[in-house]
Coordinates of C-alpha atoms and ligand atoms in Angstrom, one line a residue:
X1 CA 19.1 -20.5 -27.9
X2 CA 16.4 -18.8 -29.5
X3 CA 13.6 -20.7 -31.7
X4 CA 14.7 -17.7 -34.3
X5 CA 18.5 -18.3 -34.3
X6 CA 20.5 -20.6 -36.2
X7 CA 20.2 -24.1 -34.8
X8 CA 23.7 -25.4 -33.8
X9 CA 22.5 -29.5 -34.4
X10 CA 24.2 -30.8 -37.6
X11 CA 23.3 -33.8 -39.3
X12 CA 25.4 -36.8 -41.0
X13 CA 24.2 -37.1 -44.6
X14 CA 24.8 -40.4 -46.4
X15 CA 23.3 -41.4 -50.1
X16 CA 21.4 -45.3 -49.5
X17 CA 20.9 -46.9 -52.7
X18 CA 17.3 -48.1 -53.5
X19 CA 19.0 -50.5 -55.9
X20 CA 21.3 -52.9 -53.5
X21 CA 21.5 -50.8 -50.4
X22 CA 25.1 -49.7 -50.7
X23 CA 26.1 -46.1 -48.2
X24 CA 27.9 -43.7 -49.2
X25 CA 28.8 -40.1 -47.4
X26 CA 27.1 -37.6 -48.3
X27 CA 30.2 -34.9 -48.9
X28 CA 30.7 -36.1 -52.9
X29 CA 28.3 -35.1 -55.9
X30 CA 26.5 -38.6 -56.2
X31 CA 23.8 -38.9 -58.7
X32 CA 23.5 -43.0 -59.5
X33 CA 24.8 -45.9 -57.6
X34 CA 28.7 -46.7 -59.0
X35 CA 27.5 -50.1 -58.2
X36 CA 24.6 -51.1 -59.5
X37 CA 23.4 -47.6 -61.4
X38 CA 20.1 -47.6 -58.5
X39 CA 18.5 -44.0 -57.6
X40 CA 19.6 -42.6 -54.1
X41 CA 17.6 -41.4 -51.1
X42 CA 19.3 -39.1 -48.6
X43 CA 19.7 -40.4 -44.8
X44 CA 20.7 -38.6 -41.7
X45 CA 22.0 -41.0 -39.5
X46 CA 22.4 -38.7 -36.5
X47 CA 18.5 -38.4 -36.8
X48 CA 17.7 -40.2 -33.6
X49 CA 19.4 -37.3 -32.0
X50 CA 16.4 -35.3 -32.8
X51 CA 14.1 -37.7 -31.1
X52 CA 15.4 -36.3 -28.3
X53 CA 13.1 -33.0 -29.0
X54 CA 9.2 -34.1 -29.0
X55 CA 6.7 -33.8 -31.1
X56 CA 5.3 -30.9 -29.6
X57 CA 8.4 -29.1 -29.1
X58 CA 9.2 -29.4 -32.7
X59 CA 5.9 -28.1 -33.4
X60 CA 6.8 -25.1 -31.2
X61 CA 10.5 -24.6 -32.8
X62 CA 8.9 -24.4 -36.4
X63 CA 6.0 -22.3 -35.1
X64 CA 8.4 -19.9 -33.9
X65 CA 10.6 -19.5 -36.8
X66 CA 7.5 -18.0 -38.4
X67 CA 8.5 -15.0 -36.8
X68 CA 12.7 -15.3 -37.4
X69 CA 14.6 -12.5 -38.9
X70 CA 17.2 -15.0 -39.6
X71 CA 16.9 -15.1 -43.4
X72 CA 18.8 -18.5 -43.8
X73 CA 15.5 -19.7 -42.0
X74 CA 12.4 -17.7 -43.6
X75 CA 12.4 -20.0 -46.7
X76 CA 12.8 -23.5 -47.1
X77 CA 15.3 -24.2 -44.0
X78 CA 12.6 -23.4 -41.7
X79 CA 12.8 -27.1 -41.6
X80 CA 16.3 -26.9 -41.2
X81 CA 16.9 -30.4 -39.1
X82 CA 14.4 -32.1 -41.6
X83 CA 15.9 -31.6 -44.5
X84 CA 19.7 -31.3 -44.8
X85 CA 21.1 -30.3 -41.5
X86 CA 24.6 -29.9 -42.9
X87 CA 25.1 -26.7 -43.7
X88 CA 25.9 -23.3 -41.8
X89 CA 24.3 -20.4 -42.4
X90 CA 26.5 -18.3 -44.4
X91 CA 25.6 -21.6 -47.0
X92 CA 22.0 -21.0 -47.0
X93 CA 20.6 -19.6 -50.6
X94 CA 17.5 -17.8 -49.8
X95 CA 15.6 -16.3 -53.1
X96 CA 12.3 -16.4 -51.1
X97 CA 11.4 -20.1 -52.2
X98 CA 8.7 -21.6 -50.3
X99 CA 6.0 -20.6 -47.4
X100 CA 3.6 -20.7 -50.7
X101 CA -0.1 -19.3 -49.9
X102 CA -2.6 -22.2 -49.9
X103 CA -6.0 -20.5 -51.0
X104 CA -8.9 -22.2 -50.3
X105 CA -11.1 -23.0 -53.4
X106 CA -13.9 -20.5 -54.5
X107 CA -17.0 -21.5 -52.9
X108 CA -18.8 -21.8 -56.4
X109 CA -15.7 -23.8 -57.5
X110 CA -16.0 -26.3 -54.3
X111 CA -20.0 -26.5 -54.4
X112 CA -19.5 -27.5 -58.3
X113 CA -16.6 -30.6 -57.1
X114 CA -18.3 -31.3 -54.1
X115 CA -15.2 -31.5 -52.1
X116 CA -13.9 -28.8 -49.9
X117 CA -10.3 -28.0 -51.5
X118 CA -7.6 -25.8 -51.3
X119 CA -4.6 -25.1 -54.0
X120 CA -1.0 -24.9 -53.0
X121 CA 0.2 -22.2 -55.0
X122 CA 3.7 -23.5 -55.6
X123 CA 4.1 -21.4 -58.9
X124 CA 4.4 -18.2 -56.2
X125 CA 8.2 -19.3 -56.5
X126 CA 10.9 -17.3 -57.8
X127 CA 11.3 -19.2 -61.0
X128 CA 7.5 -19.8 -60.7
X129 CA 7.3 -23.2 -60.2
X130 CA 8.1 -25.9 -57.0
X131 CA 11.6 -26.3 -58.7
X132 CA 12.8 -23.7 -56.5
X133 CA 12.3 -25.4 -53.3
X134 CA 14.8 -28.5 -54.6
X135 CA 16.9 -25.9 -55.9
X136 CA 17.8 -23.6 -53.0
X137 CA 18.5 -26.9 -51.0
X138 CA 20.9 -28.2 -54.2
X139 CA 23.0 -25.0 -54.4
X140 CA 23.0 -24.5 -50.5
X141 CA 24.7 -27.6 -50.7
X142 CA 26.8 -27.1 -53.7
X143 CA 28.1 -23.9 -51.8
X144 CA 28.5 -26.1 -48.6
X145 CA 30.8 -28.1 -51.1
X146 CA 33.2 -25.5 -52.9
X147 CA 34.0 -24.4 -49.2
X148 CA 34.7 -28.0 -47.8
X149 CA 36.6 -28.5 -50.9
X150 CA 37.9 -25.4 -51.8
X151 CA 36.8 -25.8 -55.4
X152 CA 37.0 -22.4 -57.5
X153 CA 35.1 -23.0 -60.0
X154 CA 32.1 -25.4 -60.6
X155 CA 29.5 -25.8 -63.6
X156 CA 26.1 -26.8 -62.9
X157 CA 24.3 -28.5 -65.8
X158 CA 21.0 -29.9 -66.4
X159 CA 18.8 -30.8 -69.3
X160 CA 15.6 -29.3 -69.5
X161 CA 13.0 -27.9 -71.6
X162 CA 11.0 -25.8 -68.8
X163 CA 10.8 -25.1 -64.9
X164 CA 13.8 -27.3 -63.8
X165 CA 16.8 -25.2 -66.2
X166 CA 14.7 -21.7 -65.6
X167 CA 15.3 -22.7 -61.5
X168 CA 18.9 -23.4 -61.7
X169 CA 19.7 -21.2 -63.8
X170 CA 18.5 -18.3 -61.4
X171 CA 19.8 -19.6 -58.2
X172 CA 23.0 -19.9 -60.0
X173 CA 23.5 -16.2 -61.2
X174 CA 22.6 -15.3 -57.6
X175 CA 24.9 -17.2 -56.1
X176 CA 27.5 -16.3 -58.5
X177 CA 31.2 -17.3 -58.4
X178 CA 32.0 -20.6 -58.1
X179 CA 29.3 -21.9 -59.3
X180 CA 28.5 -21.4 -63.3
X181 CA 25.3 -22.7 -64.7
X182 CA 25.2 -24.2 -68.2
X183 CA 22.0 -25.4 -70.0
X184 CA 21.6 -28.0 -72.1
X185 CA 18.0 -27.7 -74.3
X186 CA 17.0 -29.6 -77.4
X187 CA 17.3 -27.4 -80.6
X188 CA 13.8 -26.2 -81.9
X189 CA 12.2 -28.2 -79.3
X190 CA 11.1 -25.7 -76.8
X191 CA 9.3 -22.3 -77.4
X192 CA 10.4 -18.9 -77.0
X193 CA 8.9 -18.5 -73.0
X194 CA 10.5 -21.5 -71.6
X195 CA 13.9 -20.2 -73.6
X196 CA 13.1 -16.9 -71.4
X197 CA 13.8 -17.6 -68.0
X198 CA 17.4 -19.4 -68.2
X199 CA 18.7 -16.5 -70.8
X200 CA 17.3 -13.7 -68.7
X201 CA 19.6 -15.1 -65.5
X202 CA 23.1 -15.0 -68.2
X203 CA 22.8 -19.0 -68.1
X204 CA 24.9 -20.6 -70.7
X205 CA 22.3 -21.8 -73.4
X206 CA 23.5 -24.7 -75.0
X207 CA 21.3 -26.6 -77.8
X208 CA 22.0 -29.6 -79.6
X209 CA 19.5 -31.2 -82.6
X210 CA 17.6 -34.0 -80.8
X211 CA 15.0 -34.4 -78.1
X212 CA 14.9 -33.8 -74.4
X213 CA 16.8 -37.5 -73.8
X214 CA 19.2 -37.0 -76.1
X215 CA 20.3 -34.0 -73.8
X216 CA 20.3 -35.8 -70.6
X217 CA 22.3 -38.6 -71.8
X218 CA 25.2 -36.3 -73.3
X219 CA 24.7 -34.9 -69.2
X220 CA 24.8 -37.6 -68.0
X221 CA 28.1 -38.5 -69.2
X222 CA 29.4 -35.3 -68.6
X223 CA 28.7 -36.1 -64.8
X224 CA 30.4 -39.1 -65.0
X225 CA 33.6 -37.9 -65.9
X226 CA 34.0 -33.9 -65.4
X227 CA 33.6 -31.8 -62.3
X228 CA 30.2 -30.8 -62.9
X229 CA 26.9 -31.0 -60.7
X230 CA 23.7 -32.5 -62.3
X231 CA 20.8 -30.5 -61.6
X232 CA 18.2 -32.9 -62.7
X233 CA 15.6 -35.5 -60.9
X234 CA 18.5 -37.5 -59.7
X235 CA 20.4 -35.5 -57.1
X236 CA 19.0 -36.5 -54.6
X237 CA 19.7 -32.9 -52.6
X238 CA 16.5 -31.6 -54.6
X239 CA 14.2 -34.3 -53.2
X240 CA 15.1 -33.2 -50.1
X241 CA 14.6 -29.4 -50.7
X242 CA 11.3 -30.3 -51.7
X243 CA 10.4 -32.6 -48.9
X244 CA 9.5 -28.9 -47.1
X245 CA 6.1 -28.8 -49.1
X246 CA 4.9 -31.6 -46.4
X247 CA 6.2 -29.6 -44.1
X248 CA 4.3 -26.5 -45.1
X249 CA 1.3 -28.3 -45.5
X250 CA 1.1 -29.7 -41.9
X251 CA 2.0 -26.5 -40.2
X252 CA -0.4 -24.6 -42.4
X253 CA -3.4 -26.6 -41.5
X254 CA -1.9 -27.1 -37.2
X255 CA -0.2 -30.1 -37.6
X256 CA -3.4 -31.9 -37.9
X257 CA -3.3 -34.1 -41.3
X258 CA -5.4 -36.6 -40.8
X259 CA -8.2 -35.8 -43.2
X260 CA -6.5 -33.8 -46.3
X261 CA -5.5 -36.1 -49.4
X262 CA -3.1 -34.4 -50.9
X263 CA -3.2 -34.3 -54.9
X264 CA 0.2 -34.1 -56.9
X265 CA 0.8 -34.4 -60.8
X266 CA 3.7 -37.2 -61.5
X267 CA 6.4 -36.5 -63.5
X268 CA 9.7 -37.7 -63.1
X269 CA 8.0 -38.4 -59.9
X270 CA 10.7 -36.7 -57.8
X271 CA 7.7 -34.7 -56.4
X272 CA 5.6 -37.0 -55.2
X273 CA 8.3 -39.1 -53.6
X274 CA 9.3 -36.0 -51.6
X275 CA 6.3 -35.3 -50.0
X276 CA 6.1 -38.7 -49.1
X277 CA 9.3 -38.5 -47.3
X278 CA 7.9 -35.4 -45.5
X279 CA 5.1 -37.1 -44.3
X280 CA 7.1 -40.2 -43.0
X281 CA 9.4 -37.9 -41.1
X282 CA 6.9 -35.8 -39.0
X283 CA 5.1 -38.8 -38.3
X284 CA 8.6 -40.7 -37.1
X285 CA 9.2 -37.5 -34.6
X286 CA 5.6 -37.2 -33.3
X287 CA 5.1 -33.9 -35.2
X288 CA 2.0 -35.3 -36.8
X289 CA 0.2 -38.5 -35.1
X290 CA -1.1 -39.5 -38.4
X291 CA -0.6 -39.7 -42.5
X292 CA -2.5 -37.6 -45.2
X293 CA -3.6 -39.4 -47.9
X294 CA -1.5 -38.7 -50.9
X295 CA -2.9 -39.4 -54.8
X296 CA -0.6 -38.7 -57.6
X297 CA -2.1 -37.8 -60.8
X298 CA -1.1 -38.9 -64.2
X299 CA -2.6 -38.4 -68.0
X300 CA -3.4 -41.0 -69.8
X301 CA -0.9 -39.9 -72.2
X302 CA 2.3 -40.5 -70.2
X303 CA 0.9 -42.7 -67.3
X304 CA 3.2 -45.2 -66.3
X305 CA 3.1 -45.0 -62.7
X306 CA -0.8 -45.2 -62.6
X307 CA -0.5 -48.3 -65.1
X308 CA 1.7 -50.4 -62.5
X309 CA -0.5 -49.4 -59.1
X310 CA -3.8 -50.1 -61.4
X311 CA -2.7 -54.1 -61.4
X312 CA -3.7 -56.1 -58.5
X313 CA -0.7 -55.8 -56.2
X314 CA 0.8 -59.7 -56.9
X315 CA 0.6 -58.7 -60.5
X316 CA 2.5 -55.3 -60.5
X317 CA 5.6 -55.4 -62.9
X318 CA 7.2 -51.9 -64.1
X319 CA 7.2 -51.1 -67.6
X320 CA 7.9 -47.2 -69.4
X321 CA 5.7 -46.5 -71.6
X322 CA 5.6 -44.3 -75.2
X323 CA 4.6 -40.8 -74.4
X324 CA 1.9 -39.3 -76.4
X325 CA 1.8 -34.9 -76.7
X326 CA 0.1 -33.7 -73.4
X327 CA -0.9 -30.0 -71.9
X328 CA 0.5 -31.3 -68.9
X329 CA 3.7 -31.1 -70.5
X330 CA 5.9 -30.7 -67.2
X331 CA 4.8 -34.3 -65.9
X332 CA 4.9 -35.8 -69.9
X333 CA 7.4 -38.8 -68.7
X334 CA 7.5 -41.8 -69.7
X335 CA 10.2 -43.5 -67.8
X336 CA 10.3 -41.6 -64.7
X337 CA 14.0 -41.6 -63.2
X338 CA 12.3 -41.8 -59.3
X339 CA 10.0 -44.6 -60.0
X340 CA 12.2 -47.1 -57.6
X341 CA 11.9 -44.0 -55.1
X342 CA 8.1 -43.9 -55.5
X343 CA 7.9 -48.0 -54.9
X344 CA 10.1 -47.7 -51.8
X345 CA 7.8 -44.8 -50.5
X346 CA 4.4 -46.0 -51.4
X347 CA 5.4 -49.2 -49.7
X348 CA 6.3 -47.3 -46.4
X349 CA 3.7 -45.0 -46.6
X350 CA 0.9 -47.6 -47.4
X351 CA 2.1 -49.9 -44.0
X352 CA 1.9 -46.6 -42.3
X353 CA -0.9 -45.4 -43.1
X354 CA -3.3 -48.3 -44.9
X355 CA -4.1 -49.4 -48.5
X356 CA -5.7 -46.0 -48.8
X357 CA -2.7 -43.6 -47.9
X358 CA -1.1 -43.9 -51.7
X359 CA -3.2 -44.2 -54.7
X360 CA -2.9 -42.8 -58.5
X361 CA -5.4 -41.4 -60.3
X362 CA -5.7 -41.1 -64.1
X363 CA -6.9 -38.3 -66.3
X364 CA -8.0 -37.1 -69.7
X365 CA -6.3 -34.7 -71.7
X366 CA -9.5 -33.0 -72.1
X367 CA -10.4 -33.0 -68.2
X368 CA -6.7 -31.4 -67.3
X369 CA -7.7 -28.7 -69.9
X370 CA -11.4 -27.8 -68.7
X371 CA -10.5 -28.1 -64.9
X372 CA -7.6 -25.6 -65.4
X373 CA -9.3 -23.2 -66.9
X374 CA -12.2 -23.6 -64.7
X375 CA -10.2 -23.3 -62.0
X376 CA -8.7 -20.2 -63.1
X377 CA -11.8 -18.3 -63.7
X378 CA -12.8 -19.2 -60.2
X379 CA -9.4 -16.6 -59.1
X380 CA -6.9 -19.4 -59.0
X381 CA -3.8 -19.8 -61.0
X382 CA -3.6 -22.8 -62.0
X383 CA -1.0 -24.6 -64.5
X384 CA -2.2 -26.9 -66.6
X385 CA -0.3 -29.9 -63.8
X386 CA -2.6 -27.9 -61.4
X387 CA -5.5 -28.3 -63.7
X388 CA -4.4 -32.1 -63.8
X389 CA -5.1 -32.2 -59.9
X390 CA -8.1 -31.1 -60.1
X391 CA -9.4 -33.4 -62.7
X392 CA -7.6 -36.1 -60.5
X393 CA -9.9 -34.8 -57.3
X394 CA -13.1 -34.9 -59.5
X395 CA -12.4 -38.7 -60.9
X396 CA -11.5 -39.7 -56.8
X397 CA -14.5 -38.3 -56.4
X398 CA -16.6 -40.3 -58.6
X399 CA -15.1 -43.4 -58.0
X400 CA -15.6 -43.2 -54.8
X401 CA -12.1 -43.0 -53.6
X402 CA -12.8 -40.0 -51.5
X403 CA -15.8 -39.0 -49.4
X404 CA -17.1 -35.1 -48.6
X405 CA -16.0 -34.8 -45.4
X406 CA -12.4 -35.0 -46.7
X407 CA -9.8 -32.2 -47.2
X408 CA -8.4 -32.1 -50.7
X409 CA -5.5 -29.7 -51.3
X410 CA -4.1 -29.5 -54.7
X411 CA -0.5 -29.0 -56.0
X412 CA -0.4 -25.8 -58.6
X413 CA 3.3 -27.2 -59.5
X414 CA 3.6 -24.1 -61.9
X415 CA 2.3 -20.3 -62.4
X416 CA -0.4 -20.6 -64.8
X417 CA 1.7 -17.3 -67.1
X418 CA 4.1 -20.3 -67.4
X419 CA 1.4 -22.0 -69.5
X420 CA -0.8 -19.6 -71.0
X421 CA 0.3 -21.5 -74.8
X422 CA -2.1 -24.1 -74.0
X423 CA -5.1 -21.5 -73.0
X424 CA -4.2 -19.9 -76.2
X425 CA -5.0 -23.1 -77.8
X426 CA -8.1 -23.7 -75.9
X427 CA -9.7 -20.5 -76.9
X428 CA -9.0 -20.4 -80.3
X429 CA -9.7 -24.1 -80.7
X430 CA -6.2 -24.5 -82.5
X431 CA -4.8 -28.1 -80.8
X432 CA -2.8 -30.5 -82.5
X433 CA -5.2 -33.3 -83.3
X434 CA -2.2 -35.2 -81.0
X435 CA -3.8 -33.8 -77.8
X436 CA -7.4 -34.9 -78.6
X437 CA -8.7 -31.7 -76.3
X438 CA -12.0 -30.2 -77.9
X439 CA -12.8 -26.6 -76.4
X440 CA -16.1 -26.3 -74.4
X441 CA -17.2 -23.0 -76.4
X442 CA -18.8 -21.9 -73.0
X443 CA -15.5 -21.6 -71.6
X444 CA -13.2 -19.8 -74.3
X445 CA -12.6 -15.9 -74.3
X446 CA -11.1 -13.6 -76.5
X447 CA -10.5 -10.1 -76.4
X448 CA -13.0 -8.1 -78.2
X449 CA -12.0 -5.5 -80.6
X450 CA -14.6 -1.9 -80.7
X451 CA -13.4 0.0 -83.5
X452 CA -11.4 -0.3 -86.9
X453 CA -8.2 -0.2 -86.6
X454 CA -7.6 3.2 -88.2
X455 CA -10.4 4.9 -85.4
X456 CA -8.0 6.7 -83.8
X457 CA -6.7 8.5 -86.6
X458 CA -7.4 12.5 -87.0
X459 CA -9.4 12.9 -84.0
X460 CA -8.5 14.9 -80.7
X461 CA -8.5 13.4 -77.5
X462 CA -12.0 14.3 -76.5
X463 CA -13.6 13.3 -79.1
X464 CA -11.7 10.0 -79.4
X465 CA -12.2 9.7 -75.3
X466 CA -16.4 10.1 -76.7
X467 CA -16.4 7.7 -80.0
X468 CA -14.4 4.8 -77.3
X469 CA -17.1 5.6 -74.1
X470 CA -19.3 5.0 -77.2
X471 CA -18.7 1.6 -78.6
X472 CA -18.3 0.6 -74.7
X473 CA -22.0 1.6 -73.8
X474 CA -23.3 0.1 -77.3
X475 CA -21.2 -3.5 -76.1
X476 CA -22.5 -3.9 -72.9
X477 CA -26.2 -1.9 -73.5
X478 CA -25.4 0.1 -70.3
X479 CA -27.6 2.6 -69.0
X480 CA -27.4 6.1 -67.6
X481 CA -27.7 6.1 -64.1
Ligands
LIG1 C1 8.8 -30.9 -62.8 C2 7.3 -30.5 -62.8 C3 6.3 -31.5 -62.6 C4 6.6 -32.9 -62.4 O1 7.3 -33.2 -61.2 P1 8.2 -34.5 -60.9 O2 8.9 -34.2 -59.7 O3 9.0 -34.6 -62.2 O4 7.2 -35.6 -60.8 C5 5.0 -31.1 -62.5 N1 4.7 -29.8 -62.7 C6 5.6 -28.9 -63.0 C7 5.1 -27.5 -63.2 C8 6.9 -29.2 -63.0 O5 7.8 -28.2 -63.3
LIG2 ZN1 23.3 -49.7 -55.7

């Protein structure tokens, strides 16, 4: 068989607990631990069969598929036997998620940080955000399901107020029939943009007064008792979808890791603990020989993870905290649903790879803003979570965590469109005291208006064409060449 074909190998998927350890197969919608409530991870336990193929010859199989004109492989399931090896192809969902450029920063950009650097541009997704990749893994599951089952009709649910509903929400009105999505969004609590995305794919808007957690309790439940598939952090099938940013990251740069430090915003911290799972997997087959560094980057106004990994490790004990308004509004948790995920991880990862393979980072409010914007008028497109990684890079930097000769590469979770309230706000100097984010008036930029209003009024073309040339010359104090 071809490198570009359909690979025949299936996997064995089972849910592991974090919490006690209990297995469970993998062919049920599992979202919590009946026994003890614990977050999952998904296992293959027919992955020693891939050991069987070597390092280098996986290198060559995933090299290859660049050039497949299977679709079920150009996206995501490139990675087909990494992820979740289950399905067949007529399963795959394929909205072009994934195989995201990674632009290396502008040079005036890197000489100003000091570190070479490169951003991810994971907002060149469909829904325009990394979402996508957990998504088109979930629902090639989900449709894996319906046929195994023969279920005719299924809802998919999730509470939201951004990039996670806008994702499901498209890859179920592609998928159409069985699958129905319903959204569940706090009333007043989300502007008009983020209500966009899920209304524009004929989702099923639902709001109820409250905030964000109200929402994913009442979904919660729902999951509990009706046939209805959760679409938030805690299916686990999403983590796996978006263990393929690892993946993309290693082949991008030859399969040679060992000097990047990868930089990714924390959340709900599915993210993070993804990539982490990447990592551990190529290095377990041989298709890397050695870990990345990976820092996760939280504000200081919802940084919970940060706080426990700042205490001396015999002192670390696991507290939420209150959440305070950030621009970084995507990763504005305070009790992040994956954190037991992230522990199990960091622990692995760390006796992999050293004390230096996982570390957090904490940021200012102030330093996500400037960083994005500079960023972004450096050509990169940035979201304010990919502004948050570059303030994270800079702060490494100057505490020393990170020397020169190191390869950052940053994780632009988001399109920076998605965001463009907060560099409203940043121009016009109009944040919420909340945010404590002060402009640097060196960086704002409005549009500039030439003539009244009422210029164009009673005048031909020509002479309006003349009046406009005009008031651009007398702007810019051009001259006549
Ligand atoms: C969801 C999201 C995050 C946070 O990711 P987690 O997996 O929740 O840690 C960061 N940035 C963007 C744009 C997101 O949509
Ligand atoms: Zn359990």
């Amino acid at each position: 068989m071809s490198h570009t074909d359909f690979p025949s190998y299936r996997g064995e998927m089972e849910y592991v607990c974090l919490g006690c350890g209990a297995r469970r197969p993998g062919d049920s919608l599992l979202y919590t631990c009946p026994d003890c409530g614990g977050v999952f991870l998904l296992e293959n336990t027919r992955f020693d069969a891939l050991r069987a193929t070597g390092g280098q010859q996986w290198r060559a199989v995933f090299d290859g598929r660049a050039a497949t004109r299977t679709t079920a492989l150009r996206g995501i399931f490139r990675y087909y036997e990494l992820l979740a090896p289950l399905m067949d192809e007529e399963d795959i969902v394929y909205l072009g998620e994934g195989l995201t450029p990674i632009v290396e920063a502008a040079p005036a950009l890197r000489d100003q940080v000091g570190v070479p650097f490169a951003y991810k541009n994971d907002g060149q997704n469909p829904s325009a955000s990394f979402k996508d990749r957990g998504m088109a893994c979930a629902f090639s599951y989900l449709k894996w399901l319906c046929r195994r089952h023969n279920w005719d009709e299924v809802l998919t649910v999730c509470a939201s107020t951004g990039d996670t509903s806008a994702a499901a929400a498209l890859y179920a009105s592609y998928v159409g029939a069985p699958l129905k999505s319903v959204v569940l969004l706090p009333h007043g609590k989300v502007t008009p943009q983020q209500l966009s995305q899920p209304l524009g794919s004929g989702a099923k808007v639902l709001e109820l007064p409250g905030v964000f957690d109200d929402c994913m309790k009442v979904v919660e439940l729902l999951a509990e008792q009706y046939r209805v598939a959760l679409l938030n952090s805690k299916n686990s099938w999403r983590i796996l979808g978006q263990e393929s940013y690892a993946y993309e990251v290693a082949q991008w740069y030859g399969w040679d890791v060992s000097d990047l430090c990868l930089f990714v915003p924390i959340g709900n911290a599915g993210n993070i603990t993804a990539i982490m799972c990447g990592f551990l997997k190529m290095l377990d087959l041989g298709i890397i020989t050695s870990l990345p560094r990976i820092f996760g980057v939280q504000s200081e106004h919802a940084d919970p993870v940060y706080r426990y990994y700042a205490a001396p490790a015999a002192q670390r004990s696991w507290a939420p905290v209150t959440v305070t308004p950030s621009v970084a509004q995507a990763a504005m948790i305070g009790n992040p649903v994956s954190f037991p995920r992230v522990r199990a991880l960091a622990q692995r990862f760390i006796e992999a790879g050293g004390d230096r393979a996982f570390q957090v980072v904490q940021v200012t409010e102030q330093q996500i803003m400037d960083s994005m914007i500079e960023a972004n008028r450096h050509g990169h497109i940035a979201c304010t979570q990919g502004g948050e990684c570059l303030a994270g890079l800079r702060n490494a930097r100057a505490l020393n965590l990170i020397d020169g000769n190191e390869h950052a590469v940053l994780d632009a979770t988001a399109h920076s469109l998605k965001f463009s309230g907060f560099q409203d706000m940043y121009f016009n100097d109009t944040f919420p005291a909340s945010y404590g984010v002060h402009p640097r008036p060196e960086l704002s930029n409005k549009p500039v208006l030439l003539l009244p209003e009422d210029a164009r009024e009673g005048k031909d073309v020509a002479e309006y064409a003349r009046l406009g040339a005009e008031a651009v010359v007398a702007r810019l104090g051009l001259r006549k060449k």
